[in-house]
């Protein structure tokens, strides 16, 4: 996602790998035998260089599937996140949709009647294995079309040295920081500012991922993009109050650093954190490796809430879907293979992402190697996380509207109520709501 969906901070935008006949059998589409089927799969690349490209994972997956399913061949094309959605859209427009696509959104294709439902494809065991909030997020009008591929939650990261030097936690790091409310965040940010930390709290509301940063604050304030009935509630009183807090208490008291939030992108905030210039910011699992690679000592805690009581956390997922190309049976078998616990955890472990299935969740929860201990903190929040309303065909436009306009709400003199109302009215109109 550079910004739109779940993906590593470096998306390999310049990297485009097309792997036809991945499994090494030399099958060429159109030359298979009468009883043979070739599945065409398009997937996104989660690596940031050729050495850690997702192509290797898909190659092994295709090979193992073909071994167990004679007569079914798999051709996978892996593209960078900057182009994969457009590639699939072009294929669909040309009448040559892939059998399976692993991309960022599914609702448009589902609304157009181009996708098989999960129930038509998957075994009962596989379908029941998805974590409930992720399965629900894959539904359009209560029917699941989108199958979650990988997921992520968000936590509040803090620089232990900077907080120690500011007297917020012991300098030796013996006691972790445990903020509960936004008042705790404000107080800590003031101490960091007094200690001359360049950016006490990074607030990236720039175009890259403003919709995610915004959602984290809205949920922590008791609101969100939608209500319990999944109708848009962008202009709710809770949401207005959350943005007023950011405007008055964080930006207004100069606690968010030298770059105004509307112009600060997520990766720029992450980079500043790894340089030791940021005291606190919201982050996802990819920041683990980035910070550790720069030698930054950090802690992670659940996002504090407006009043210190528990509210929903934010989750993000990328999606798999199967197009109606007449290969329902074969596609279903391949998806059952893809979502086996072994294959799910192989991928999530490689890229420090979270599994989308109960079996994968349990496997990661019981793991002790690598970065498993730190990832478990993210994993704990996953079963109860709320995701973007991706089942709404209108969401892509609403997300873009948030990216373009939400930053101005927290600037001095910003008008959260007015901006949120404008976004909400357009969202409801696009969604056919009254």
Short mmCIF file of C-alpha atoms in Angstrom, two decimals:
data_model
loop_
_atom_site.label_atom_id
_atom_site.label_comp_id
_atom_site.label_asym_id
_atom_site.label_seq_id
_atom_site.Cartn_x
_atom_site.Cartn_y
_atom_site.Cartn_z
CA UNK A 1 0.00 0.00 0.00
CA UNK A 2 2.17 2.80 -0.41
CA UNK A 3 -0.31 4.32 2.00
CA UNK A 4 -3.51 2.72 0.79
CA UNK A 5 -3.19 -0.84 1.96
CA UNK A 6 -1.21 -3.01 4.30
CA UNK A 7 2.33 -3.40 3.08
CA UNK A 8 5.91 -2.79 4.16
CA UNK A 9 7.21 0.74 4.31
CA UNK A 10 9.37 0.14 1.23
CA UNK A 11 7.02 -1.32 -1.36
CA UNK A 12 9.51 -2.08 -4.07
CA UNK A 13 7.82 0.41 -6.36
CA UNK A 14 10.57 0.08 -8.92
CA UNK A 15 10.52 -3.70 -8.77
CA UNK A 16 8.22 -5.54 -11.16
CA UNK A 17 8.67 -9.26 -11.57
CA UNK A 18 6.52 -11.36 -13.84
CA UNK A 19 6.87 -15.06 -13.22
CA UNK A 20 5.09 -17.11 -15.82
CA UNK A 21 5.08 -20.89 -15.41
CA UNK A 22 6.53 -20.46 -11.95
CA UNK A 23 6.44 -24.08 -11.00
CA UNK A 24 9.12 -25.01 -13.45
CA UNK A 25 6.99 -27.42 -15.49
CA UNK A 26 7.23 -25.27 -18.60
CA UNK A 27 3.48 -25.11 -19.11
CA UNK A 28 2.43 -22.47 -21.62
CA UNK A 29 -1.13 -21.19 -21.39
CA UNK A 30 -3.17 -22.60 -24.27
CA UNK A 31 -0.89 -25.64 -24.79
CA UNK A 32 -2.11 -27.76 -21.89
CA UNK A 33 -3.85 -31.06 -22.46
CA UNK A 34 -7.61 -31.40 -22.77
CA UNK A 35 -8.00 -32.38 -19.12
CA UNK A 36 -5.50 -29.90 -17.75
CA UNK A 37 -6.21 -26.52 -16.24
CA UNK A 38 -3.90 -23.54 -15.89
CA UNK A 39 -4.65 -21.15 -13.04
CA UNK A 40 -3.43 -17.61 -13.59
CA UNK A 41 -2.59 -15.84 -10.34
CA UNK A 42 -1.59 -12.20 -9.85
CA UNK A 43 0.04 -11.21 -6.55
CA UNK A 44 1.62 -8.19 -4.91
CA UNK A 45 5.27 -7.98 -3.91
CA UNK A 46 5.94 -7.36 -0.22
CA UNK A 47 9.72 -7.28 -0.60
CA UNK A 48 11.83 -4.19 -1.08
CA UNK A 49 14.58 -5.77 -3.21
CA UNK A 50 15.00 -8.81 -5.51
CA UNK A 51 16.47 -10.88 -2.69
CA UNK A 52 13.36 -10.74 -0.49
CA UNK A 53 10.75 -10.56 -3.25
CA UNK A 54 7.49 -12.41 -2.68
CA UNK A 55 8.17 -14.24 -5.95
CA UNK A 56 10.08 -16.95 -4.10
CA UNK A 57 7.16 -17.66 -1.80
CA UNK A 58 4.70 -17.98 -4.67
CA UNK A 59 7.08 -20.19 -6.63
CA UNK A 60 7.33 -22.65 -3.75
CA UNK A 61 3.59 -22.47 -3.15
CA UNK A 62 2.80 -23.21 -6.80
CA UNK A 63 5.28 -26.09 -6.91
CA UNK A 64 3.90 -27.81 -3.83
CA UNK A 65 0.32 -27.38 -5.06
CA UNK A 66 1.08 -28.81 -8.49
CA UNK A 67 2.77 -31.80 -6.89
CA UNK A 68 -0.43 -32.66 -5.02
CA UNK A 69 -2.79 -31.76 -7.87
CA UNK A 70 -1.69 -33.34 -11.17
CA UNK A 71 -3.24 -31.67 -14.19
CA UNK A 72 -3.52 -28.25 -12.56
CA UNK A 73 -0.78 -25.83 -13.47
CA UNK A 74 -0.19 -22.47 -11.79
CA UNK A 75 1.20 -19.36 -13.44
CA UNK A 76 1.90 -16.47 -11.07
CA UNK A 77 2.72 -12.87 -11.95
CA UNK A 78 4.16 -10.79 -9.10
CA UNK A 79 4.05 -7.00 -9.39
CA UNK A 80 5.06 -4.15 -7.13
CA UNK A 81 2.35 -2.57 -5.00
CA UNK A 82 2.54 0.58 -7.09
CA UNK A 83 1.16 -1.23 -10.13
CA UNK A 84 -0.54 -4.49 -9.13
CA UNK A 85 -4.05 -3.03 -8.66
CA UNK A 86 -3.86 -1.27 -12.01
CA UNK A 87 -2.58 -4.45 -13.70
CA UNK A 88 -5.55 -6.45 -12.47
CA UNK A 89 -7.98 -3.67 -13.41
CA UNK A 90 -6.56 -3.63 -16.95
CA UNK A 91 -6.85 -7.41 -17.24
CA UNK A 92 -10.47 -7.31 -16.11
CA UNK A 93 -11.29 -4.49 -18.51
CA UNK A 94 -9.75 -6.47 -21.38
CA UNK A 95 -11.85 -9.52 -20.51
CA UNK A 96 -8.79 -11.43 -19.33
CA UNK A 97 -9.20 -11.40 -15.55
CA UNK A 98 -6.82 -13.68 -13.65
CA UNK A 99 -8.31 -16.66 -11.86
CA UNK A 100 -6.99 -15.39 -8.53
CA UNK A 101 -5.74 -11.95 -7.51
CA UNK A 102 -3.99 -10.94 -4.31
CA UNK A 103 -4.37 -7.17 -4.21
CA UNK A 104 -5.71 -4.35 -2.06
CA UNK A 105 -9.47 -4.20 -2.64
CA UNK A 106 -12.25 -6.41 -3.88
CA UNK A 107 -15.58 -4.56 -3.47
CA UNK A 108 -15.79 -3.13 -7.00
CA UNK A 109 -15.36 -6.56 -8.56
CA UNK A 110 -17.84 -8.14 -6.16
CA UNK A 111 -20.45 -5.46 -6.86
CA UNK A 112 -20.00 -6.09 -10.59
CA UNK A 113 -20.71 -9.81 -10.11
CA UNK A 114 -17.25 -10.88 -11.26
CA UNK A 115 -16.16 -12.87 -8.19
CA UNK A 116 -16.93 -16.24 -6.69
CA UNK A 117 -18.06 -16.15 -3.08
CA UNK A 118 -15.84 -17.64 -0.40
CA UNK A 119 -18.55 -20.21 0.25
CA UNK A 120 -18.38 -21.37 -3.39
CA UNK A 121 -14.62 -21.79 -3.24
CA UNK A 122 -13.35 -22.91 0.12
CA UNK A 123 -13.66 -26.05 2.17
CA UNK A 124 -15.72 -25.68 5.34
CA UNK A 125 -12.55 -25.99 7.42
CA UNK A 126 -10.73 -23.21 5.56
CA UNK A 127 -13.70 -20.85 5.53
CA UNK A 128 -14.27 -21.30 9.25
CA UNK A 129 -10.60 -20.69 10.02
CA UNK A 130 -10.56 -16.97 9.17
CA UNK A 131 -10.48 -14.64 12.16
CA UNK A 132 -14.00 -13.24 12.51
CA UNK A 133 -13.31 -9.49 12.08
CA UNK A 134 -11.28 -10.17 8.94
CA UNK A 135 -13.91 -12.45 7.44
CA UNK A 136 -16.58 -9.85 8.18
CA UNK A 137 -14.50 -7.14 6.51
CA UNK A 138 -14.42 -9.29 3.37
CA UNK A 139 -18.20 -9.17 2.94
CA UNK A 140 -20.40 -7.20 0.58
CA UNK A 141 -24.05 -7.18 1.66
CA UNK A 142 -23.31 -9.92 4.19
CA UNK A 143 -21.69 -12.25 1.62
CA UNK A 144 -17.94 -12.87 1.74
CA UNK A 145 -16.04 -12.32 -1.49
CA UNK A 146 -12.75 -10.97 -0.17
CA UNK A 147 -10.49 -13.45 1.61
CA UNK A 148 -7.93 -11.79 3.89
CA UNK A 149 -4.33 -12.56 2.92
CA UNK A 150 -2.25 -10.91 5.62
CA UNK A 151 -3.10 -8.45 8.36
CA UNK A 152 -1.57 -5.84 10.61
CA UNK A 153 -2.56 -3.91 13.68
CA UNK A 154 -1.07 -0.69 15.00
CA UNK A 155 0.64 0.15 18.28
CA UNK A 156 2.13 3.26 19.84
CA UNK A 157 5.93 3.15 19.53
CA UNK A 158 8.13 5.21 21.85
CA UNK A 159 11.87 5.89 21.98
CA UNK A 160 13.02 4.61 25.39
CA UNK A 161 16.14 6.80 25.49
CA UNK A 162 14.25 10.00 24.73
CA UNK A 163 11.55 9.20 27.27
CA UNK A 164 14.20 8.30 29.83
CA UNK A 165 16.12 11.52 29.27
CA UNK A 166 12.86 13.46 29.64
CA UNK A 167 12.08 11.79 32.95
CA UNK A 168 9.00 9.98 31.70
CA UNK A 169 10.43 6.53 32.43
CA UNK A 170 13.57 5.44 34.30
CA UNK A 171 16.72 6.01 32.27
CA UNK A 172 17.71 2.38 32.62
CA UNK A 173 14.46 1.30 30.98
CA UNK A 174 13.61 -0.91 33.94
CA UNK A 175 9.97 0.16 33.90
CA UNK A 176 8.05 0.28 30.62
CA UNK A 177 5.83 3.22 29.84
CA UNK A 178 2.13 2.51 30.31
CA UNK A 179 0.04 5.46 29.12
CA UNK A 180 -3.73 4.95 29.27
CA UNK A 181 -5.32 8.22 28.21
CA UNK A 182 -4.69 11.07 25.80
CA UNK A 183 -3.90 13.21 28.82
CA UNK A 184 -0.93 10.88 29.41
CA UNK A 185 0.19 11.42 25.81
CA UNK A 186 -0.10 15.17 26.09
CA UNK A 187 1.86 15.26 29.36
CA UNK A 188 4.63 13.08 27.92
CA UNK A 189 4.82 15.15 24.74
CA UNK A 190 5.23 18.33 26.80
CA UNK A 191 8.15 16.79 28.72
CA UNK A 192 9.76 15.67 25.47
CA UNK A 193 9.40 19.17 24.03
CA UNK A 194 10.98 20.62 27.19
CA UNK A 195 13.86 18.16 26.67
CA UNK A 196 14.36 19.58 23.13
CA UNK A 197 13.17 16.48 21.28
CA UNK A 198 12.58 17.67 17.68
CA UNK A 199 9.26 15.82 17.31
CA UNK A 200 7.62 14.80 20.58
CA UNK A 201 4.74 13.08 18.77
CA UNK A 202 4.78 12.45 15.00
CA UNK A 203 1.35 12.88 13.45
CA UNK A 204 1.52 11.80 9.78
CA UNK A 205 -1.66 13.04 8.14
CA UNK A 206 -0.02 13.43 4.74
CA UNK A 207 -1.38 11.66 1.67
CA UNK A 208 0.58 8.45 2.11
CA UNK A 209 -1.61 7.02 4.85
CA UNK A 210 -3.74 9.73 6.39
CA UNK A 211 -6.78 7.46 6.37
CA UNK A 212 -5.01 5.02 8.73
CA UNK A 213 -3.61 7.57 11.18
CA UNK A 214 -7.02 9.22 11.28
CA UNK A 215 -8.85 5.97 11.93
CA UNK A 216 -6.56 5.12 14.86
CA UNK A 217 -7.45 8.40 16.58
CA UNK A 218 -11.15 8.14 15.75
CA UNK A 219 -11.41 4.63 17.21
CA UNK A 220 -9.43 5.62 20.31
CA UNK A 221 -11.87 8.50 20.73
CA UNK A 222 -14.86 6.17 20.71
CA UNK A 223 -15.84 6.85 17.09
CA UNK A 224 -14.80 5.57 13.69
CA UNK A 225 -15.65 5.81 10.01
CA UNK A 226 -18.81 3.71 10.45
CA UNK A 227 -21.28 2.94 13.22
CA UNK A 228 -22.27 -0.49 14.53
CA UNK A 229 -24.62 -0.91 11.58
CA UNK A 230 -21.76 -0.16 9.15
CA UNK A 231 -23.35 3.11 8.03
CA UNK A 232 -20.97 6.04 7.62
CA UNK A 233 -20.64 8.09 10.81
CA UNK A 234 -17.65 10.19 9.84
CA UNK A 235 -19.17 13.40 11.20
CA UNK A 236 -20.08 12.00 14.62
CA UNK A 237 -19.60 14.10 17.76
CA UNK A 238 -16.94 11.66 18.96
CA UNK A 239 -14.91 12.10 15.78
CA UNK A 240 -15.13 15.88 15.95
CA UNK A 241 -13.93 15.80 19.56
CA UNK A 242 -10.97 13.58 18.64
CA UNK A 243 -9.74 15.94 15.93
CA UNK A 244 -10.28 18.95 18.17
CA UNK A 245 -7.96 17.30 20.70
CA UNK A 246 -5.29 16.93 18.03
CA UNK A 247 -5.78 20.50 16.84
CA UNK A 248 -5.78 22.14 20.27
CA UNK A 249 -3.65 19.92 22.49
CA UNK A 250 -1.09 18.36 20.18
CA UNK A 251 -0.62 20.62 17.14
CA UNK A 252 -1.73 23.78 18.93
CA UNK A 253 0.87 23.31 21.66
CA UNK A 254 3.59 22.58 19.07
CA UNK A 255 4.01 18.97 20.20
CA UNK A 256 3.99 17.43 16.70
CA UNK A 257 7.30 18.66 15.34
CA UNK A 258 8.46 21.06 12.63
CA UNK A 259 6.51 19.49 9.74
CA UNK A 260 2.80 20.25 9.72
CA UNK A 261 0.76 17.01 9.91
CA UNK A 262 -0.92 17.55 6.54
CA UNK A 263 2.51 17.43 4.88
CA UNK A 264 4.02 14.59 6.93
CA UNK A 265 3.89 11.14 5.30
CA UNK A 266 4.08 7.91 7.26
CA UNK A 267 7.46 6.78 5.95
CA UNK A 268 9.00 10.18 6.64
CA UNK A 269 7.75 9.87 10.23
CA UNK A 270 9.15 6.33 10.46
CA UNK A 271 12.51 7.53 9.10
CA UNK A 272 12.64 10.32 11.68
CA UNK A 273 11.87 7.80 14.42
CA UNK A 274 14.75 5.58 13.30
CA UNK A 275 17.04 8.62 13.40
CA UNK A 276 16.13 9.20 17.04
CA UNK A 277 14.25 12.45 16.37
CA UNK A 278 10.74 11.31 17.36
CA UNK A 279 9.59 10.50 20.86
CA UNK A 280 6.29 8.78 20.00
CA UNK A 281 4.29 7.73 16.96
CA UNK A 282 1.79 5.11 15.82
CA UNK A 283 3.36 2.30 13.84
CA UNK A 284 2.86 -1.15 12.35
CA UNK A 285 5.08 -4.27 12.46
CA UNK A 286 7.36 -3.12 9.64
CA UNK A 287 8.75 -0.43 11.93
CA UNK A 288 10.18 -3.18 14.17
CA UNK A 289 12.94 -4.04 11.73
CA UNK A 290 13.49 -0.48 10.58
CA UNK A 291 14.06 0.79 14.11
CA UNK A 292 16.11 -2.20 15.23
CA UNK A 293 18.25 -1.92 12.11
CA UNK A 294 19.20 1.64 13.11
CA UNK A 295 19.92 0.65 16.70
CA UNK A 296 16.96 2.55 18.16
CA UNK A 297 15.73 1.20 21.49
CA UNK A 298 11.97 1.36 21.65
CA UNK A 299 8.89 0.17 23.45
CA UNK A 300 5.38 -0.52 22.20
CA UNK A 301 2.02 -0.11 23.92
CA UNK A 302 -1.61 -0.15 22.90
CA UNK A 303 -2.86 3.19 21.61
CA UNK A 304 -4.14 5.21 24.61
CA UNK A 305 -7.76 6.29 24.44
CA UNK A 306 -9.53 9.58 25.04
CA UNK A 307 -10.61 8.63 28.56
CA UNK A 308 -8.41 5.67 29.42
CA UNK A 309 -11.13 3.07 28.84
CA UNK A 310 -10.88 0.32 26.23
CA UNK A 311 -11.91 1.09 22.66
CA UNK A 312 -11.45 -0.82 19.40
CA UNK A 313 -8.04 -0.87 17.77
CA UNK A 314 -7.38 -0.61 14.05
CA UNK A 315 -6.54 -3.52 11.82
CA UNK A 316 -5.58 -3.55 8.14
CA UNK A 317 -5.72 -6.42 5.66
CA UNK A 318 -4.88 -7.17 2.05
CA UNK A 319 -7.17 -9.40 0.04
CA UNK A 320 -7.41 -12.46 -2.17
CA UNK A 321 -10.29 -12.95 -4.61
CA UNK A 322 -11.20 -15.43 -7.32
CA UNK A 323 -12.74 -14.33 -10.61
CA UNK A 324 -15.50 -16.26 -12.36
CA UNK A 325 -13.37 -17.84 -15.08
CA UNK A 326 -14.87 -21.32 -14.95
CA UNK A 327 -12.15 -22.70 -12.67
CA UNK A 328 -14.09 -22.62 -9.42
CA UNK A 329 -13.04 -26.11 -8.28
CA UNK A 330 -9.36 -25.65 -9.07
CA UNK A 331 -9.26 -22.13 -7.61
CA UNK A 332 -10.88 -23.39 -4.44
CA UNK A 333 -8.31 -26.14 -4.04
CA UNK A 334 -5.48 -23.66 -4.54
CA UNK A 335 -6.96 -21.29 -1.97
CA UNK A 336 -7.34 -24.12 0.55
CA UNK A 337 -3.63 -24.78 0.00
CA UNK A 338 -2.75 -21.09 0.30
CA UNK A 339 -4.57 -20.76 3.63
CA UNK A 340 -3.09 -23.81 5.31
CA UNK A 341 -1.43 -22.93 8.62
CA UNK A 342 2.03 -23.80 7.28
CA UNK A 343 1.76 -21.57 4.21
CA UNK A 344 0.14 -18.69 6.10
CA UNK A 345 2.88 -18.57 8.74
CA UNK A 346 5.67 -19.04 6.19
CA UNK A 347 4.62 -15.79 4.54
CA UNK A 348 3.82 -13.79 7.67
CA UNK A 349 7.09 -14.80 9.34
CA UNK A 350 9.07 -13.69 6.29
CA UNK A 351 7.59 -10.18 6.28
CA UNK A 352 6.74 -9.64 9.98
CA UNK A 353 3.02 -9.51 9.26
CA UNK A 354 0.10 -11.13 11.05
CA UNK A 355 -1.82 -14.29 10.08
CA UNK A 356 -5.46 -14.05 9.11
CA UNK A 357 -6.55 -17.50 10.28
CA UNK A 358 -7.13 -18.99 13.71
CA UNK A 359 -4.67 -21.80 12.97
CA UNK A 360 -2.05 -19.29 11.83
CA UNK A 361 -2.77 -17.13 14.87
CA UNK A 362 -2.21 -20.09 17.21
CA UNK A 363 0.98 -21.08 15.40
CA UNK A 364 2.42 -17.57 15.73
CA UNK A 365 1.26 -17.28 19.35
CA UNK A 366 3.22 -20.43 20.16
CA UNK A 367 6.33 -19.37 18.27
CA UNK A 368 9.46 -18.19 20.08
CA UNK A 369 11.92 -17.54 17.26
CA UNK A 370 12.90 -14.36 15.44
CA UNK A 371 10.74 -11.33 16.12
CA UNK A 372 7.84 -13.48 17.36
CA UNK A 373 7.86 -11.98 20.85
CA UNK A 374 7.44 -8.43 19.56
CA UNK A 375 4.87 -9.45 16.95
CA UNK A 376 2.74 -11.07 19.63
CA UNK A 377 1.99 -7.61 20.97
CA UNK A 378 0.42 -6.77 17.60
CA UNK A 379 -1.18 -10.20 17.38
CA UNK A 380 -3.04 -9.74 20.66
CA UNK A 381 -5.00 -6.84 19.19
CA UNK A 382 -5.98 -8.61 15.98
CA UNK A 383 -9.08 -10.67 16.95
CA UNK A 384 -10.95 -7.58 18.16
CA UNK A 385 -9.61 -5.08 15.61
CA UNK A 386 -11.82 -2.98 13.34
CA UNK A 387 -10.88 -2.63 9.70
CA UNK A 388 -11.56 -0.07 7.02
CA UNK A 389 -15.08 -0.42 5.55
CA UNK A 390 -13.59 -2.07 2.47
CA UNK A 391 -16.83 -3.90 1.73
CA UNK A 392 -18.27 -0.58 0.59
CA UNK A 393 -17.71 0.19 -3.07
CA UNK A 394 -17.53 3.84 -2.04
CA UNK A 395 -14.60 3.36 0.35
CA UNK A 396 -11.84 4.03 -2.17
CA UNK A 397 -13.28 7.47 -2.89
CA UNK A 398 -13.92 8.21 0.78
CA UNK A 399 -10.37 7.21 1.66
CA UNK A 400 -9.02 9.57 -0.98
CA UNK A 401 -11.24 12.35 0.37
CA UNK A 402 -9.80 11.79 3.86
CA UNK A 403 -6.26 11.86 2.50
CA UNK A 404 -6.83 15.16 0.76
CA UNK A 405 -8.68 17.00 3.49
CA UNK A 406 -8.20 15.59 6.99
CA UNK A 407 -4.86 17.30 7.59
CA UNK A 408 -6.44 20.75 7.48
CA UNK A 409 -8.73 19.89 10.42
CA UNK A 410 -5.86 19.86 12.91
CA UNK A 411 -4.08 22.97 11.66
CA UNK A 412 -4.44 26.12 13.74
CA UNK A 413 -7.90 27.47 13.01
CA UNK A 414 -8.97 24.18 11.45
CA UNK A 415 -12.65 23.27 11.43
CA UNK A 416 -13.04 19.53 12.17
CA UNK A 417 -16.84 19.62 12.28
CA UNK A 418 -17.13 21.33 8.88
CA UNK A 419 -14.58 19.12 7.11
CA UNK A 420 -15.95 15.89 8.58
CA UNK A 421 -19.47 16.87 7.56
CA UNK A 422 -18.36 17.50 3.99
CA UNK A 423 -16.59 14.14 3.82
CA UNK A 424 -19.57 12.38 5.42
CA UNK A 425 -22.15 13.88 3.06
CA UNK A 426 -20.12 12.81 0.01
CA UNK A 427 -19.57 9.35 1.52
CA UNK A 428 -23.25 8.76 2.18
CA UNK A 429 -24.18 9.94 -1.28
CA UNK A 430 -21.62 7.62 -2.88
CA UNK A 431 -22.86 4.73 -0.75
CA UNK A 432 -26.53 5.38 -1.46
CA UNK A 433 -27.25 6.19 2.20
CA UNK A 434 -29.72 8.83 3.28
#
